[in-house]
Amino acid sequence: MALLPILRYPDPRLKTVATPVTQFDDALVKLTQDMAETMYDAPGVGLAATQVNVHKRVIVIDVTEDNTGLTVFINPEIVGASAESKVYEEGCLSVPGIYEKVERPDTVKVRAQNVKGEWFEIDCDELLAVCIQHEIDHLNGKVFVEYLSQLKQTRIKTKMKKQDKLQTA
């Protein structure tokens, strides 16, 4: 397994819409393993392939305290969402150190495939619901800061660019 570099906002590659996975092979298994290792190392609770510059519809998530609940979602889609919404404070491995409140449906039903190509459905609530919606946004080329006001987006872009300059100096 290998750690993968995580793209940082406002990298334009984060805007790329991921394509569906059609080959369920050893390369896909390795990608999900590398993504999981990268997510745990960061540390985070979710990672979309888009964030590691692989533009395929692949997500890894583990919202457990002890990192024992890894779930891989291939070609995920939200097939149902509650009318009720909830505000959660979100962060992102592509936007390190930034946490902002985002309103999303409280619960969602997700349909996806596993690494073998088998379809499954899962009802998500609490942190898992937030995380799956956040990561599917990445697959669709959207970063959570895009839910914020234009002023906040500009401030975050400026802060991220400043951090990047300091790291490369």
mmCIF file of N, CA, C and O in Angstrom, residues 59-126:
data_model
loop_
_atom_site.group_PDB
_atom_site.id
_atom_site.type_symbol
_atom_site.label_atom_id
_atom_site.label_comp_id
_atom_site.label_asym_id
_atom_site.label_seq_id
_atom_site.Cartn_x
_atom_site.Cartn_y
_atom_site.Cartn_z
ATOM 1 N N ILE A 59 -15.061 5.998 -3.380
ATOM 2 C CA ILE A 59 -15.006 6.666 -2.070
ATOM 3 C C ILE A 59 -14.651 5.628 -1.018
ATOM 4 O O ILE A 59 -15.125 4.489 -1.083
ATOM 5 N N VAL A 60 -13.844 6.035 -0.033
ATOM 6 C CA VAL A 60 -13.632 5.229 1.168
ATOM 7 C C VAL A 60 -14.082 6.057 2.364
ATOM 8 O O VAL A 60 -13.829 7.270 2.418
ATOM 9 N N ILE A 61 -14.758 5.400 3.305
ATOM 10 C CA ILE A 61 -15.260 6.082 4.501
ATOM 11 C C ILE A 61 -15.103 5.162 5.703
ATOM 12 O O ILE A 61 -15.355 3.959 5.610
ATOM 13 N N ASP A 62 -14.708 5.749 6.831
ATOM 14 C CA ASP A 62 -14.710 5.043 8.114
ATOM 15 C C ASP A 62 -14.993 6.072 9.206
ATOM 16 O O ASP A 62 -14.138 6.895 9.517
ATOM 17 N N VAL A 63 -16.202 6.048 9.740
ATOM 18 C CA VAL A 63 -16.592 7.023 10.764
ATOM 19 C C VAL A 63 -16.477 6.456 12.179
ATOM 20 O O VAL A 63 -16.907 7.086 13.137
ATOM 21 N N THR A 64 -15.857 5.268 12.331
ATOM 22 C CA THR A 64 -15.694 4.675 13.658
ATOM 23 C C THR A 64 -14.525 5.335 14.385
ATOM 24 O O THR A 64 -13.596 5.859 13.759
ATOM 25 N N GLU A 65 -14.586 5.283 15.710
ATOM 26 C CA GLU A 65 -13.502 5.848 16.537
ATOM 27 C C GLU A 65 -12.208 5.038 16.400
ATOM 28 O O GLU A 65 -11.123 5.582 16.485
ATOM 29 N N ASP A 66 -12.347 3.711 16.190
ATOM 30 C CA ASP A 66 -11.178 2.834 16.196
ATOM 31 C C ASP A 66 -10.757 2.347 14.797
ATOM 32 O O ASP A 66 -9.978 1.398 14.681
ATOM 33 N N ASN A 67 -11.268 3.000 13.762
ATOM 34 C CA ASN A 67 -10.900 2.670 12.377
ATOM 35 C C ASN A 67 -11.175 1.214 12.008
ATOM 36 O O ASN A 67 -10.374 0.568 11.313
ATOM 37 N N THR A 68 -12.312 0.690 12.452
ATOM 38 C CA THR A 68 -12.661 -0.702 12.141
ATOM 39 C C THR A 68 -13.869 -0.801 11.212
ATOM 40 O O THR A 68 -14.357 -1.895 10.952
ATOM 41 N N GLY A 69 -14.356 0.322 10.701
ATOM 42 C CA GLY A 69 -15.582 0.298 9.911
ATOM 43 C C GLY A 69 -15.415 0.784 8.491
ATOM 44 O O GLY A 69 -16.296 1.452 7.954
ATOM 45 N N LEU A 70 -14.300 0.429 7.856
ATOM 46 C CA LEU A 70 -14.048 0.903 6.494
ATOM 47 C C LEU A 70 -15.135 0.409 5.543
ATOM 48 O O LEU A 70 -15.429 -0.788 5.493
ATOM 49 N N THR A 71 -15.718 1.336 4.802
ATOM 50 C CA THR A 71 -16.676 0.997 3.757
ATOM 51 C C THR A 71 -16.186 1.625 2.462
ATOM 52 O O THR A 71 -15.785 2.784 2.434
ATOM 53 N N VAL A 72 -16.223 0.830 1.403
ATOM 54 C CA VAL A 72 -15.825 1.285 0.078
ATOM 55 C C VAL A 72 -17.098 1.440 -0.752
ATOM 56 O O VAL A 72 -17.932 0.533 -0.789
ATOM 57 N N PHE A 73 -17.235 2.583 -1.383
ATOM 58 C CA PHE A 73 -18.386 2.873 -2.233
ATOM 59 C C PHE A 73 -17.878 3.108 -3.656
ATOM 60 O O PHE A 73 -17.149 4.067 -3.891
ATOM 61 N N ILE A 74 -18.270 2.232 -4.575
ATOM 62 C CA ILE A 74 -17.917 2.396 -5.982
ATOM 63 C C ILE A 74 -19.189 2.826 -6.719
ATOM 64 O O ILE A 74 -20.251 2.217 -6.532
ATOM 65 N N ASN A 75 -19.082 3.840 -7.544
ATOM 66 C CA ASN A 75 -20.242 4.360 -8.296
ATOM 67 C C ASN A 75 -21.429 4.689 -7.378
ATOM 68 O O ASN A 75 -22.578 4.315 -7.675
ATOM 69 N N PRO A 76 -21.177 5.395 -6.266
ATOM 70 C CA PRO A 76 -22.278 5.671 -5.333
ATOM 71 C C PRO A 76 -23.268 6.686 -5.886
ATOM 72 O O PRO A 76 -22.896 7.590 -6.631
ATOM 73 N N GLU A 77 -24.514 6.501 -5.497
ATOM 74 C CA GLU A 77 -25.546 7.478 -5.843
ATOM 75 C C GLU A 77 -26.540 7.554 -4.698
ATOM 76 O O GLU A 77 -26.847 6.553 -4.056
ATOM 77 N N ILE A 78 -27.005 8.752 -4.446
ATOM 78 C CA ILE A 78 -28.033 8.947 -3.420
ATOM 79 C C ILE A 78 -29.376 8.655 -4.076
ATOM 80 O O ILE A 78 -29.739 9.293 -5.058
ATOM 81 N N VAL A 79 -30.085 7.665 -3.533
ATOM 82 C CA VAL A 79 -31.364 7.260 -4.116
ATOM 83 C C VAL A 79 -32.548 7.710 -3.260
ATOM 84 O O VAL A 79 -33.699 7.522 -3.648
ATOM 85 N N GLY A 80 -32.246 8.308 -2.116
ATOM 86 C CA GLY A 80 -33.301 8.848 -1.266
ATOM 87 C C GLY A 80 -32.690 9.763 -0.222
ATOM 88 O O GLY A 80 -31.564 9.548 0.219
ATOM 89 N N ALA A 81 -33.442 10.803 0.134
ATOM 90 C CA ALA A 81 -32.963 11.750 1.149
ATOM 91 C C ALA A 81 -34.148 12.248 1.961
ATOM 92 O O ALA A 81 -35.242 12.422 1.425
ATOM 93 N N SER A 82 -33.919 12.483 3.236
ATOM 94 C CA SER A 82 -34.984 12.981 4.096
ATOM 95 C C SER A 82 -35.307 14.429 3.752
ATOM 96 O O SER A 82 -34.447 15.170 3.265
ATOM 97 N N ALA A 83 -36.550 14.806 4.012
ATOM 98 C CA ALA A 83 -36.946 16.203 3.813
ATOM 99 C C ALA A 83 -36.319 17.077 4.894
ATOM 100 O O ALA A 83 -36.044 18.254 4.670
ATOM 101 N N GLU A 84 -36.071 16.487 6.055
ATOM 102 C CA GLU A 84 -35.446 17.237 7.151
ATOM 103 C C GLU A 84 -33.965 17.399 6.866
ATOM 104 O O GLU A 84 -33.309 16.501 6.350
ATOM 105 N N SER A 85 -33.456 18.561 7.214
ATOM 106 C CA SER A 85 -32.027 18.794 7.043
ATOM 107 C C SER A 85 -31.417 19.116 8.400
ATOM 108 O O SER A 85 -32.122 19.362 9.377
ATOM 109 N N LYS A 86 -30.113 19.073 8.430
ATOM 110 C CA LYS A 86 -29.384 19.333 9.663
ATOM 111 C C LYS A 86 -28.099 20.068 9.302
ATOM 112 O O LYS A 86 -27.531 19.857 8.234
ATOM 113 N N VAL A 87 -27.643 20.924 10.192
ATOM 114 C CA VAL A 87 -26.403 21.658 9.992
ATOM 115 C C VAL A 87 -25.290 20.937 10.752
ATOM 116 O O VAL A 87 -25.431 20.644 11.939
ATOM 117 N N TYR A 88 -24.219 20.632 10.042
ATOM 118 C CA TYR A 88 -23.051 19.987 10.637
ATOM 119 C C TYR A 88 -21.824 20.834 10.341
ATOM 120 O O TYR A 88 -21.757 21.489 9.300
ATOM 121 N N GLU A 89 -20.861 20.772 11.240
ATOM 122 C CA GLU A 89 -19.586 21.423 10.972
ATOM 123 C C GLU A 89 -18.723 20.437 10.190
ATOM 124 O O GLU A 89 -18.464 19.329 10.656
ATOM 125 N N GLU A 90 -18.335 20.835 8.983
ATOM 126 C CA GLU A 90 -17.566 19.956 8.113
ATOM 127 C C GLU A 90 -16.143 20.457 7.961
ATOM 128 O O GLU A 90 -15.877 21.649 8.016
ATOM 129 N N GLY A 91 -15.271 19.500 7.742
ATOM 130 C CA GLY A 91 -13.894 19.769 7.389
ATOM 131 C C GLY A 91 -13.574 18.921 6.177
ATOM 132 O O GLY A 91 -14.401 18.133 5.727
ATOM 133 N N CYS A 92 -12.358 19.063 5.657
ATOM 134 C CA CYS A 92 -12.017 18.341 4.428
ATOM 135 C C CYS A 92 -10.506 18.177 4.343
ATOM 136 O O CYS A 92 -9.765 19.129 4.619
ATOM 137 N N LEU A 93 -10.064 16.989 3.940
ATOM 138 C CA LEU A 93 -8.624 16.762 3.797
ATOM 139 C C LEU A 93 -8.012 17.629 2.705
ATOM 140 O O LEU A 93 -6.819 17.890 2.732
ATOM 141 N N SER A 94 -8.833 18.091 1.768
ATOM 142 C CA SER A 94 -8.337 18.991 0.716
ATOM 143 C C SER A 94 -8.353 20.457 1.142
ATOM 144 O O SER A 94 -7.847 21.308 0.428
ATOM 145 N N VAL A 95 -8.954 20.726 2.298
ATOM 146 C CA VAL A 95 -9.024 22.087 2.827
ATOM 147 C C VAL A 95 -8.612 22.015 4.309
ATOM 148 O O VAL A 95 -9.417 22.267 5.204
ATOM 149 N N PRO A 96 -7.370 21.619 4.576
ATOM 150 C CA PRO A 96 -6.956 21.364 5.959
ATOM 151 C C PRO A 96 -7.055 22.595 6.857
ATOM 152 O O PRO A 96 -6.744 23.703 6.444
ATOM 153 N N GLY A 97 -7.548 22.340 8.068
ATOM 154 C CA GLY A 97 -7.630 23.401 9.064
ATOM 155 C C GLY A 97 -8.854 24.282 8.956
ATOM 156 O O GLY A 97 -9.046 25.179 9.769
ATOM 157 N N ILE A 98 -9.711 24.040 7.982
ATOM 158 C CA ILE A 98 -10.916 24.854 7.788
ATOM 159 C C ILE A 98 -12.135 24.022 8.161
ATOM 160 O O ILE A 98 -12.313 22.900 7.662
ATOM 161 N N TYR A 99 -12.962 24.567 9.028
ATOM 162 C CA TYR A 99 -14.204 23.897 9.445
ATOM 163 C C TYR A 99 -15.331 24.908 9.364
ATOM 164 O O TYR A 99 -15.214 26.016 9.893
ATOM 165 N N GLU A 100 -16.391 24.532 8.658
ATOM 166 C CA GLU A 100 -17.529 25.430 8.478
ATOM 167 C C GLU A 100 -18.826 24.647 8.552
ATOM 168 O O GLU A 100 -18.862 23.454 8.230
ATOM 169 N N LYS A 101 -19.888 25.329 8.939
ATOM 170 C CA LYS A 101 -21.208 24.707 9.030
ATOM 171 C C LYS A 101 -21.854 24.614 7.643
ATOM 172 O O LYS A 101 -21.867 25.589 6.899
ATOM 173 N N VAL A 102 -22.377 23.409 7.332
ATOM 174 C CA VAL A 102 -23.049 23.152 6.061
ATOM 175 C C VAL A 102 -24.359 22.437 6.365
ATOM 176 O O VAL A 102 -24.400 21.532 7.194
ATOM 177 N N GLU A 103 -25.420 22.852 5.674
ATOM 178 C CA GLU A 103 -26.724 22.209 5.853
ATOM 179 C C GLU A 103 -26.930 21.173 4.754
ATOM 180 O O GLU A 103 -26.742 21.466 3.571
ATOM 181 N N ARG A 104 -27.306 19.960 5.181
ATOM 182 C CA ARG A 104 -27.535 18.854 4.253
ATOM 183 C C ARG A 104 -28.733 18.035 4.745
ATOM 184 O O ARG A 104 -29.102 18.127 5.915
ATOM 185 N N PRO A 105 -29.309 17.188 3.872
ATOM 186 C CA PRO A 105 -30.357 16.277 4.353
ATOM 187 C C PRO A 105 -29.850 15.463 5.545
ATOM 188 O O PRO A 105 -28.678 15.041 5.569
ATOM 189 N N ASP A 106 -30.730 15.249 6.504
ATOM 190 C CA ASP A 106 -30.371 14.567 7.746
ATOM 191 C C ASP A 106 -30.030 13.095 7.518
ATOM 192 O O ASP A 106 -29.102 12.563 8.119
ATOM 193 N N THR A 107 -30.789 12.430 6.654
ATOM 194 C CA THR A 107 -30.541 11.025 6.340
ATOM 195 C C THR A 107 -30.590 10.832 4.830
ATOM 196 O O THR A 107 -31.301 11.553 4.132
ATOM 197 N N VAL A 108 -29.822 9.857 4.346
ATOM 198 C CA VAL A 108 -29.826 9.525 2.923
ATOM 199 C C VAL A 108 -29.748 8.016 2.753
ATOM 200 O O VAL A 108 -29.206 7.301 3.600
ATOM 201 N N LYS A 109 -30.287 7.551 1.643
ATOM 202 C CA LYS A 109 -30.124 6.149 1.239
ATOM 203 C C LYS A 109 -29.183 6.170 0.044
ATOM 204 O O LYS A 109 -29.388 6.928 -0.908
ATOM 205 N N VAL A 110 -28.149 5.336 0.102
ATOM 206 C CA VAL A 110 -27.125 5.304 -0.933
ATOM 207 C C VAL A 110 -27.086 3.920 -1.572
ATOM 208 O O VAL A 110 -27.153 2.906 -0.876
ATOM 209 N N ARG A 111 -26.971 3.920 -2.875
ATOM 210 C CA ARG A 111 -26.787 2.695 -3.654
ATOM 211 C C ARG A 111 -25.388 2.772 -4.242
ATOM 212 O O ARG A 111 -24.990 3.799 -4.795
ATOM 213 N N ALA A 112 -24.628 1.683 -4.094
ATOM 214 C CA ALA A 112 -23.247 1.670 -4.597
ATOM 215 C C ALA A 112 -22.827 0.230 -4.872
ATOM 216 O O ALA A 112 -23.569 -0.713 -4.581
ATOM 217 N N GLN A 113 -21.626 0.102 -5.403
ATOM 218 C CA GLN A 113 -21.038 -1.211 -5.626
ATOM 219 C C GLN A 113 -19.828 -1.380 -4.725
ATOM 220 O O GLN A 113 -19.189 -0.407 -4.325
ATOM 221 N N ASN A 114 -19.509 -2.646 -4.402
ATOM 222 C CA ASN A 114 -18.282 -2.928 -3.671
ATOM 223 C C ASN A 114 -17.166 -3.203 -4.678
ATOM 224 O O ASN A 114 -17.382 -3.097 -5.886
ATOM 225 N N VAL A 115 -15.973 -3.564 -4.201
ATOM 226 C CA VAL A 115 -14.836 -3.750 -5.114
ATOM 227 C C VAL A 115 -15.011 -4.941 -6.048
ATOM 228 O O VAL A 115 -14.297 -5.058 -7.038
ATOM 229 N N LYS A 116 -15.986 -5.798 -5.760
ATOM 230 C CA LYS A 116 -16.270 -6.938 -6.636
ATOM 231 C C LYS A 116 -17.341 -6.587 -7.677
ATOM 232 O O LYS A 116 -17.677 -7.403 -8.521
ATOM 233 N N GLY A 117 -17.905 -5.379 -7.559
ATOM 234 C CA GLY A 117 -18.938 -4.968 -8.498
ATOM 235 C C GLY A 117 -20.343 -5.293 -8.037
ATOM 236 O O GLY A 117 -21.303 -5.049 -8.760
ATOM 237 N N GLU A 118 -20.479 -5.840 -6.838
ATOM 238 C CA GLU A 118 -21.797 -6.206 -6.302
ATOM 239 C C GLU A 118 -22.485 -4.957 -5.757
ATOM 240 O O GLU A 118 -21.869 -4.158 -5.037
ATOM 241 N N TRP A 119 -23.774 -4.809 -6.103
ATOM 242 C CA TRP A 119 -24.542 -3.649 -5.643
ATOM 243 C C TRP A 119 -25.011 -3.840 -4.212
ATOM 244 O O TRP A 119 -25.323 -4.965 -3.799
ATOM 245 N N PHE A 120 -25.058 -2.742 -3.456
ATOM 246 C CA PHE A 120 -25.638 -2.756 -2.116
ATOM 247 C C PHE A 120 -26.297 -1.409 -1.864
ATOM 248 O O PHE A 120 -26.024 -0.433 -2.552
ATOM 249 N N GLU A 121 -27.191 -1.394 -0.887
ATOM 250 C CA GLU A 121 -27.821 -0.143 -0.448
ATOM 251 C C GLU A 121 -27.592 0.000 1.040
ATOM 252 O O GLU A 121 -27.562 -0.992 1.769
ATOM 253 N N ILE A 122 -27.446 1.239 1.472
ATOM 254 C CA ILE A 122 -27.216 1.506 2.886
ATOM 255 C C ILE A 122 -27.955 2.780 3.277
ATOM 256 O O ILE A 122 -27.959 3.759 2.528
ATOM 257 N N ASP A 123 -28.619 2.729 4.431
ATOM 258 C CA ASP A 123 -29.262 3.909 4.998
ATOM 259 C C ASP A 123 -28.242 4.611 5.877
ATOM 260 O O ASP A 123 -27.638 3.982 6.751
ATOM 261 N N CYS A 124 -28.048 5.895 5.644
ATOM 262 C CA CYS A 124 -27.018 6.653 6.355
ATOM 263 C C CYS A 124 -27.649 7.765 7.179
ATOM 264 O O CYS A 124 -28.544 8.465 6.701
ATOM 265 N N ASP A 125 -27.159 7.929 8.404
ATOM 266 C CA ASP A 125 -27.567 9.048 9.236
ATOM 267 C C ASP A 125 -26.342 9.566 9.981
ATOM 268 O O ASP A 125 -25.239 9.054 9.805
ATOM 269 N N GLU A 126 -26.552 10.624 10.755
ATOM 270 C CA GLU A 126 -25.476 11.209 11.559
ATOM 271 C C GLU A 126 -24.241 11.506 10.695
ATOM 272 O O GLU A 126 -24.357 11.975 9.579
#
